[in-house]
């Protein structure tokens, strides 16, 4: 709490709200942190109402909207500055990876004492434009930040460097989840499978935006090979994005339309995961891949590309498969890993690995309070 016995307000800069990735992670921390001591205000791109706006307000937070940086970076920065200056935050936590340099510059101008740069990603392998931009901004990532944080070792090293990471300058903040929410539940599984008319199907699942990073095109190739070997299979895709239409066209070309479910953006991912049998995640790059944590919590066999950091392997359900291998090889791995046995809860394994949101949120509270007190001592000295 601050000197007036009020909660410390932290400005969380999250960019676009996509109901996947960063905004989901920050909201999970917000729901579970002690809000009598720490409150979050959200600065997000776009002026449309999002599904989390009302919940943020009900929890005691504020929502501020700024123009998307890709539309008008100068206007975006000006709006950030005005919000930060007006509210006189002690802490700003920017989750925009290399792009955090822009709001953190405005936080520096607004004389905010604690400015956290948080990295959730790594190099954008295969995306030339995005990769060039990341490498151009990377040298400036630390310039206006006073503190650094990341979701994994690889993400921390990639943006902040080996020296900063090895010297303890990078705070690891796990992409923790509500373990109980994702824990295997047979009743929920039966209900969802009945609602979606899945019957005795073998359900392959994926959660992610339809963007190059998530590698949906290869996922469809994998499922094509799976379906050739076992017609009693369904691919469940949760998410939306710019490449969705092209993926639908590919599915139609391969005559898989009746075997692929496009479920769009969903707020019931934890329940939908209960209906899956195997989770496949062939991403080109990831800072961690929170959904593979969720999949393991749901007791799913989880097959991932080598782009997923080792820290995401929390159980023996997790298996790597190289993107250099053909789709038919992945298909064999997927089909061979499913034994049809009853799934079991993996709660203890996830808790021991530090991915329980209740514990993680309390650790984040302690860090924020330490930063706040340290800043007060420093500023008054």
Short mmCIF file of C-alpha atoms in Angstrom, two decimals:
data_model
loop_
_atom_site.label_atom_id
_atom_site.label_comp_id
_atom_site.label_asym_id
_atom_site.label_seq_id
_atom_site.Cartn_x
_atom_site.Cartn_y
_atom_site.Cartn_z
CA UNK A 1 0.00 0.00 0.00
CA UNK A 2 1.08 3.60 -0.48
CA UNK A 3 1.68 6.25 2.17
CA UNK A 4 -2.05 7.14 2.19
CA UNK A 5 -3.05 3.55 2.99
CA UNK A 6 -4.40 3.17 -0.52
CA UNK A 7 -3.46 0.42 -3.00
CA UNK A 8 -0.41 1.03 -5.14
CA UNK A 9 -1.68 1.60 -8.69
CA UNK A 10 0.39 -0.02 -11.42
CA UNK A 11 -0.11 1.04 -15.04
CA UNK A 12 -0.19 -2.11 -17.17
CA UNK A 13 0.51 -1.38 -20.85
CA UNK A 14 -0.84 -4.37 -22.77
CA UNK A 15 -1.36 -3.24 -26.39
CA UNK A 16 -4.22 -4.94 -28.22
CA UNK A 17 -6.64 -7.07 -26.24
CA UNK A 18 -6.89 -10.35 -28.14
CA UNK A 19 -8.16 -12.66 -25.38
CA UNK A 20 -4.94 -14.60 -25.84
CA UNK A 21 -1.40 -14.11 -24.67
CA UNK A 22 -0.44 -10.97 -22.77
CA UNK A 23 -3.89 -9.66 -21.85
CA UNK A 24 -4.95 -13.08 -20.55
CA UNK A 25 -1.80 -13.35 -18.42
CA UNK A 26 -2.09 -9.87 -16.92
CA UNK A 27 -5.81 -10.35 -16.19
CA UNK A 28 -5.13 -13.66 -14.43
CA UNK A 29 -2.63 -11.88 -12.17
CA UNK A 30 -5.10 -9.06 -11.58
CA UNK A 31 -7.88 -11.44 -10.54
CA UNK A 32 -5.61 -13.14 -8.01
CA UNK A 33 -3.43 -10.36 -6.61
CA UNK A 34 -4.35 -8.73 -3.29
CA UNK A 35 -6.25 -5.76 -4.72
CA UNK A 36 -6.47 -4.06 -1.33
CA UNK A 37 -2.70 -3.53 -1.70
CA UNK A 38 -2.10 -3.48 -5.48
CA UNK A 39 -4.43 -2.16 -8.18
CA UNK A 40 -3.97 -2.31 -11.95
CA UNK A 41 -4.89 0.32 -14.51
CA UNK A 42 -4.85 -0.90 -18.12
CA UNK A 43 -3.61 1.09 -21.10
CA UNK A 44 -4.71 -0.72 -24.25
CA UNK A 45 -4.82 -0.06 -27.99
CA UNK A 46 -8.08 0.74 -29.77
CA UNK A 47 -11.26 2.53 -28.76
CA UNK A 48 -13.67 -0.41 -28.90
CA UNK A 49 -15.13 -2.02 -25.79
CA UNK A 50 -13.33 -5.28 -25.01
CA UNK A 51 -14.68 -8.32 -23.11
CA UNK A 52 -12.45 -7.50 -20.13
CA UNK A 53 -13.21 -3.76 -19.74
CA UNK A 54 -16.17 -4.23 -17.41
CA UNK A 55 -14.41 -6.83 -15.28
CA UNK A 56 -11.41 -4.52 -14.84
CA UNK A 57 -13.70 -1.75 -13.58
CA UNK A 58 -15.55 -4.12 -11.25
CA UNK A 59 -12.22 -5.19 -9.74
CA UNK A 60 -11.32 -1.56 -9.07
CA UNK A 61 -9.14 -0.84 -12.08
CA UNK A 62 -9.33 1.82 -14.76
CA UNK A 63 -9.28 1.36 -18.52
CA UNK A 64 -7.54 3.81 -20.84
CA UNK A 65 -7.61 3.54 -24.63
CA UNK A 66 -4.93 4.84 -26.99
CA UNK A 67 -4.60 4.82 -30.77
CA UNK A 68 -2.88 1.65 -32.03
CA UNK A 69 0.82 2.38 -32.56
CA UNK A 70 0.74 0.96 -36.10
CA UNK A 71 -1.86 3.57 -37.08
CA UNK A 72 -0.14 6.61 -35.59
CA UNK A 73 2.87 6.08 -33.36
CA UNK A 74 3.18 9.77 -32.46
CA UNK A 75 -0.44 9.98 -31.34
CA UNK A 76 -0.08 6.72 -29.43
CA UNK A 77 2.94 8.05 -27.55
CA UNK A 78 1.33 11.42 -26.84
CA UNK A 79 -1.77 9.74 -25.41
CA UNK A 80 0.37 7.43 -23.26
CA UNK A 81 2.29 10.39 -21.90
CA UNK A 82 -0.89 12.28 -20.98
CA UNK A 83 -2.36 9.26 -19.16
CA UNK A 84 0.85 8.53 -17.27
CA UNK A 85 1.48 12.16 -16.31
CA UNK A 86 -2.11 12.76 -15.18
CA UNK A 87 -2.20 9.71 -12.89
CA UNK A 88 1.31 10.11 -11.48
CA UNK A 89 1.95 6.38 -11.17
CA UNK A 90 4.89 5.07 -9.19
CA UNK A 91 5.14 1.95 -11.38
CA UNK A 92 4.49 1.30 -15.06
CA UNK A 93 4.75 -2.26 -16.40
CA UNK A 94 5.00 -2.44 -20.21
CA UNK A 95 4.28 -5.79 -21.89
CA UNK A 96 5.02 -4.86 -25.51
CA UNK A 97 8.35 -6.69 -25.85
CA UNK A 98 10.74 -4.56 -27.98
CA UNK A 99 7.97 -2.01 -28.58
CA UNK A 100 7.93 -1.22 -24.85
CA UNK A 101 10.65 1.33 -25.56
CA UNK A 102 8.00 3.79 -26.80
CA UNK A 103 5.66 3.89 -23.77
CA UNK A 104 8.63 3.63 -21.41
CA UNK A 105 10.13 6.72 -23.03
CA UNK A 106 6.88 8.53 -22.25
CA UNK A 107 6.96 7.13 -18.71
CA UNK A 108 10.49 8.52 -18.36
CA UNK A 109 9.25 11.91 -19.60
CA UNK A 110 6.39 11.72 -17.11
CA UNK A 111 8.96 11.10 -14.34
CA UNK A 112 7.56 7.73 -13.31
CA UNK A 113 10.27 6.25 -11.06
CA UNK A 114 9.75 2.51 -11.73
CA UNK A 115 9.57 1.55 -15.41
CA UNK A 116 9.43 -2.19 -16.10
CA UNK A 117 10.15 -3.63 -19.55
CA UNK A 118 8.62 -7.10 -19.82
CA UNK A 119 9.46 -9.51 -22.63
CA UNK A 120 7.02 -12.24 -23.65
CA UNK A 121 8.66 -13.24 -26.95
CA UNK A 122 11.82 -13.98 -28.92
CA UNK A 123 12.99 -13.45 -32.51
CA UNK A 124 10.20 -13.60 -35.10
CA UNK A 125 11.75 -16.40 -37.14
CA UNK A 126 10.44 -16.41 -40.70
CA UNK A 127 8.77 -12.99 -40.49
CA UNK A 128 11.24 -10.64 -42.15
CA UNK A 129 9.50 -7.33 -41.43
CA UNK A 130 8.81 -8.15 -37.79
CA UNK A 131 12.30 -9.59 -37.28
CA UNK A 132 13.96 -6.47 -38.72
CA UNK A 133 11.86 -4.25 -36.47
CA UNK A 134 12.65 -6.35 -33.39
CA UNK A 135 16.38 -6.27 -34.03
CA UNK A 136 16.28 -2.52 -34.73
CA UNK A 137 14.54 -1.84 -31.41
CA UNK A 138 16.38 -4.45 -29.36
CA UNK A 139 19.43 -2.23 -28.55
CA UNK A 140 17.08 0.37 -27.04
CA UNK A 141 15.00 -2.08 -24.99
CA UNK A 142 16.74 -1.21 -21.72
CA UNK A 143 17.28 2.50 -22.34
CA UNK A 144 14.23 3.90 -20.53
CA UNK A 145 13.51 0.92 -18.28
CA UNK A 146 14.62 0.83 -14.67
CA UNK A 147 13.77 -2.87 -14.25
CA UNK A 148 13.43 -5.90 -16.52
CA UNK A 149 11.15 -8.91 -16.44
CA UNK A 150 10.38 -11.86 -18.72
CA UNK A 151 8.21 -14.95 -18.96
CA UNK A 152 11.12 -17.36 -19.47
CA UNK A 153 14.89 -17.65 -19.48
CA UNK A 154 15.07 -17.61 -23.28
CA UNK A 155 12.86 -14.50 -23.47
CA UNK A 156 14.92 -12.77 -20.79
CA UNK A 157 18.24 -13.55 -22.43
CA UNK A 158 17.00 -12.66 -25.91
CA UNK A 159 15.91 -9.11 -25.11
CA UNK A 160 18.04 -8.09 -22.15
CA UNK A 161 21.22 -10.07 -22.82
CA UNK A 162 23.13 -12.82 -21.06
CA UNK A 163 24.97 -10.43 -18.75
CA UNK A 164 21.79 -8.84 -17.41
CA UNK A 165 20.12 -12.21 -17.03
CA UNK A 166 23.08 -13.94 -15.35
CA UNK A 167 23.62 -11.03 -12.96
CA UNK A 168 20.05 -11.31 -11.70
CA UNK A 169 18.74 -8.10 -13.28
CA UNK A 170 15.84 -9.89 -15.01
CA UNK A 171 12.85 -10.86 -12.87
CA UNK A 172 11.13 -14.04 -14.09
CA UNK A 173 7.35 -13.70 -13.91
CA UNK A 174 5.81 -17.04 -14.80
CA UNK A 175 2.81 -17.23 -17.11
CA UNK A 176 0.93 -18.75 -14.20
CA UNK A 177 -2.61 -20.06 -14.52
CA UNK A 178 -5.64 -20.92 -12.43
CA UNK A 179 -4.76 -24.59 -12.07
CA UNK A 180 -8.12 -25.61 -10.64
CA UNK A 181 -9.92 -24.02 -13.58
CA UNK A 182 -8.01 -26.13 -16.13
CA UNK A 183 -7.77 -29.30 -14.05
CA UNK A 184 -9.28 -32.34 -15.79
CA UNK A 185 -13.02 -32.70 -15.23
CA UNK A 186 -14.80 -35.66 -16.81
CA UNK A 187 -18.25 -34.14 -16.36
CA UNK A 188 -17.23 -31.03 -18.28
CA UNK A 189 -15.56 -33.19 -20.93
CA UNK A 190 -18.71 -35.22 -21.49
CA UNK A 191 -20.90 -32.12 -21.67
CA UNK A 192 -18.70 -30.27 -24.18
CA UNK A 193 -18.23 -33.33 -26.37
CA UNK A 194 -21.98 -33.83 -26.38
CA UNK A 195 -22.64 -30.16 -27.19
CA UNK A 196 -20.19 -30.27 -30.12
CA UNK A 197 -21.37 -33.69 -31.27
CA UNK A 198 -17.90 -35.18 -30.93
CA UNK A 199 -19.12 -38.57 -29.70
CA UNK A 200 -16.19 -41.02 -29.81
CA UNK A 201 -13.95 -38.83 -31.97
CA UNK A 202 -10.24 -38.42 -31.32
CA UNK A 203 -9.97 -34.64 -30.87
CA UNK A 204 -6.74 -32.82 -31.73
CA UNK A 205 -6.70 -29.32 -30.24
CA UNK A 206 -4.93 -26.00 -30.75
CA UNK A 207 -5.38 -22.54 -29.22
CA UNK A 208 -3.81 -19.49 -30.82
CA UNK A 209 -4.21 -16.48 -33.07
CA UNK A 210 -4.25 -17.10 -36.80
CA UNK A 211 -0.86 -15.52 -37.47
CA UNK A 212 2.38 -16.79 -38.98
CA UNK A 213 3.91 -17.38 -35.54
CA UNK A 214 1.40 -20.12 -34.67
CA UNK A 215 2.05 -22.09 -37.88
CA UNK A 216 -1.53 -23.10 -38.66
CA UNK A 217 -0.66 -24.05 -42.24
CA UNK A 218 1.68 -26.78 -41.01
CA UNK A 219 -0.85 -27.80 -38.36
CA UNK A 220 -3.38 -28.44 -41.14
CA UNK A 221 -0.77 -30.54 -42.97
CA UNK A 222 -0.26 -32.56 -39.79
CA UNK A 223 -3.98 -33.08 -39.37
CA UNK A 224 -4.33 -34.09 -43.02
CA UNK A 225 -1.83 -36.89 -42.36
CA UNK A 226 -3.59 -37.81 -39.11
CA UNK A 227 -6.96 -37.96 -40.84
CA UNK A 228 -5.59 -40.17 -43.63
CA UNK A 229 -4.60 -42.69 -40.97
CA UNK A 230 -7.66 -42.30 -38.74
CA UNK A 231 -10.93 -40.95 -40.18
CA UNK A 232 -12.44 -40.79 -36.69
CA UNK A 233 -10.53 -37.58 -35.90
CA UNK A 234 -11.46 -33.92 -35.44
CA UNK A 235 -9.24 -30.83 -35.31
CA UNK A 236 -10.48 -28.15 -32.90
CA UNK A 237 -9.09 -24.66 -33.56
CA UNK A 238 -9.69 -21.89 -31.01
CA UNK A 239 -8.73 -18.33 -31.93
CA UNK A 240 -9.04 -15.76 -34.68
CA UNK A 241 -6.73 -13.62 -36.78
CA UNK A 242 -5.69 -12.37 -40.17
CA UNK A 243 -4.81 -15.76 -41.64
CA UNK A 244 -8.04 -17.48 -40.63
CA UNK A 245 -9.67 -17.23 -44.07
CA UNK A 246 -6.63 -18.62 -45.89
CA UNK A 247 -6.52 -21.54 -43.45
CA UNK A 248 -10.21 -22.21 -44.04
CA UNK A 249 -9.52 -22.27 -47.78
CA UNK A 250 -6.68 -24.74 -47.26
CA UNK A 251 -8.95 -26.95 -45.17
CA UNK A 252 -11.55 -26.90 -47.95
CA UNK A 253 -8.94 -27.71 -50.60
CA UNK A 254 -7.85 -30.75 -48.60
CA UNK A 255 -11.51 -31.77 -48.16
CA UNK A 256 -11.29 -31.56 -44.39
CA UNK A 257 -14.12 -29.07 -43.83
CA UNK A 258 -16.32 -31.55 -41.97
CA UNK A 259 -13.42 -32.57 -39.73
CA UNK A 260 -12.10 -29.16 -38.64
CA UNK A 261 -13.90 -26.97 -36.09
CA UNK A 262 -13.20 -23.23 -36.23
CA UNK A 263 -14.50 -22.02 -32.86
CA UNK A 264 -13.20 -18.42 -32.95
CA UNK A 265 -12.31 -16.41 -29.86
CA UNK A 266 -13.65 -18.13 -26.77
CA UNK A 267 -13.75 -17.33 -23.08
CA UNK A 268 -14.34 -20.99 -22.15
CA UNK A 269 -10.96 -22.35 -23.29
CA UNK A 270 -10.53 -24.24 -20.02
CA UNK A 271 -13.73 -26.18 -20.71
CA UNK A 272 -12.98 -26.77 -24.38
CA UNK A 273 -9.61 -28.26 -23.44
CA UNK A 274 -11.44 -30.90 -21.43
CA UNK A 275 -12.99 -32.15 -24.69
CA UNK A 276 -9.61 -32.51 -26.43
CA UNK A 277 -7.47 -35.65 -26.48
CA UNK A 278 -4.11 -34.35 -27.76
CA UNK A 279 -2.82 -30.77 -27.92
CA UNK A 280 -0.53 -29.86 -30.85
CA UNK A 281 1.47 -26.60 -30.89
CA UNK A 282 3.93 -26.30 -33.82
CA UNK A 283 4.84 -22.60 -33.37
CA UNK A 284 7.67 -20.95 -35.26
CA UNK A 285 8.68 -18.99 -32.13
CA UNK A 286 7.41 -18.41 -28.59
CA UNK A 287 8.53 -16.62 -25.44
CA UNK A 288 6.94 -19.46 -23.47
CA UNK A 289 3.57 -20.55 -24.84
CA UNK A 290 1.07 -20.21 -21.99
CA UNK A 291 -1.47 -22.48 -23.67
CA UNK A 292 0.88 -25.46 -23.36
CA UNK A 293 0.91 -24.86 -19.60
CA UNK A 294 -2.88 -24.88 -19.68
CA UNK A 295 -2.94 -28.03 -21.81
CA UNK A 296 -0.75 -29.90 -19.33
CA UNK A 297 -2.96 -28.69 -16.47
CA UNK A 298 -5.89 -30.22 -18.35
CA UNK A 299 -4.04 -33.53 -18.50
CA UNK A 300 -3.51 -33.42 -22.28
CA UNK A 301 -0.68 -35.06 -24.16
CA UNK A 302 1.10 -32.00 -25.55
CA UNK A 303 3.20 -32.14 -28.72
CA UNK A 304 5.20 -28.97 -29.42
CA UNK A 305 7.90 -27.61 -31.71
CA UNK A 306 11.47 -26.98 -30.59
CA UNK A 307 10.58 -23.25 -30.43
CA UNK A 308 8.92 -23.80 -27.05
CA UNK A 309 11.32 -23.16 -24.12
CA UNK A 310 12.27 -26.02 -21.79
CA UNK A 311 10.57 -24.19 -18.92
CA UNK A 312 7.20 -25.06 -20.46
CA UNK A 313 7.83 -28.77 -19.87
CA UNK A 314 6.15 -29.27 -16.50
CA UNK A 315 4.95 -32.87 -16.83
CA UNK A 316 5.68 -36.11 -18.66
CA UNK A 317 2.78 -35.27 -20.98
CA UNK A 318 5.04 -32.87 -22.88
CA UNK A 319 6.92 -33.99 -26.01
CA UNK A 320 9.06 -32.12 -28.54
CA UNK A 321 8.94 -32.66 -32.29
CA UNK A 322 11.15 -30.74 -34.72
CA UNK A 323 9.72 -28.49 -37.41
CA UNK A 324 12.33 -29.98 -39.73
CA UNK A 325 10.37 -33.23 -39.60
CA UNK A 326 7.59 -33.72 -42.19
CA UNK A 327 3.91 -33.55 -41.31
CA UNK A 328 3.56 -37.34 -41.55
CA UNK A 329 6.18 -37.74 -38.81
CA UNK A 330 4.23 -35.39 -36.52
CA UNK A 331 1.06 -37.31 -37.34
CA UNK A 332 2.63 -40.58 -36.21
CA UNK A 333 3.84 -38.96 -32.97
CA UNK A 334 0.34 -37.62 -32.26
CA UNK A 335 -1.43 -40.89 -32.98
CA UNK A 336 1.09 -42.99 -31.06
CA UNK A 337 1.04 -40.78 -27.96
CA UNK A 338 -2.69 -41.18 -27.35
CA UNK A 339 -3.37 -44.35 -25.39
CA UNK A 340 -7.03 -43.73 -24.57
CA UNK A 341 -6.43 -44.04 -20.83
CA UNK A 342 -8.34 -41.88 -18.37
CA UNK A 343 -6.69 -38.51 -17.83
CA UNK A 344 -5.68 -37.51 -14.33
CA UNK A 345 -5.15 -34.23 -12.53
CA UNK A 346 -1.69 -32.66 -12.66
CA UNK A 347 -2.25 -29.93 -10.07
CA UNK A 348 0.68 -30.76 -7.79
CA UNK A 349 3.20 -30.90 -10.63
CA UNK A 350 2.19 -27.44 -11.84
CA UNK A 351 2.23 -25.98 -8.33
CA UNK A 352 5.70 -27.35 -7.67
CA UNK A 353 6.89 -25.76 -10.92
CA UNK A 354 5.72 -22.29 -9.85
CA UNK A 355 2.77 -21.98 -12.21
CA UNK A 356 -0.02 -21.67 -9.65
CA UNK A 357 -1.49 -18.19 -10.11
CA UNK A 358 -2.34 -17.75 -6.42
CA UNK A 359 1.29 -18.13 -5.36
CA UNK A 360 2.67 -16.29 -8.39
CA UNK A 361 0.33 -13.31 -7.88
CA UNK A 362 1.48 -12.97 -4.28
CA UNK A 363 5.11 -13.00 -5.41
CA UNK A 364 4.32 -10.26 -7.94
CA UNK A 365 2.65 -8.22 -5.19
CA UNK A 366 5.77 -8.54 -3.05
CA UNK A 367 7.95 -7.40 -5.95
CA UNK A 368 5.78 -4.36 -6.69
CA UNK A 369 5.76 -3.39 -3.01
CA UNK A 370 9.53 -3.80 -2.80
CA UNK A 371 9.95 -1.61 -5.88
CA UNK A 372 7.59 1.01 -4.47
CA UNK A 373 9.37 1.16 -1.11
CA UNK A 374 12.77 1.16 -2.74
CA UNK A 375 11.73 4.05 -4.96
CA UNK A 376 10.42 6.03 -1.98
CA UNK A 377 13.64 5.51 -0.05
CA UNK A 378 15.69 6.42 -3.10
CA UNK A 379 13.62 9.48 -4.01
CA UNK A 380 13.66 10.79 -0.42
CA UNK A 381 17.38 10.28 0.09
#
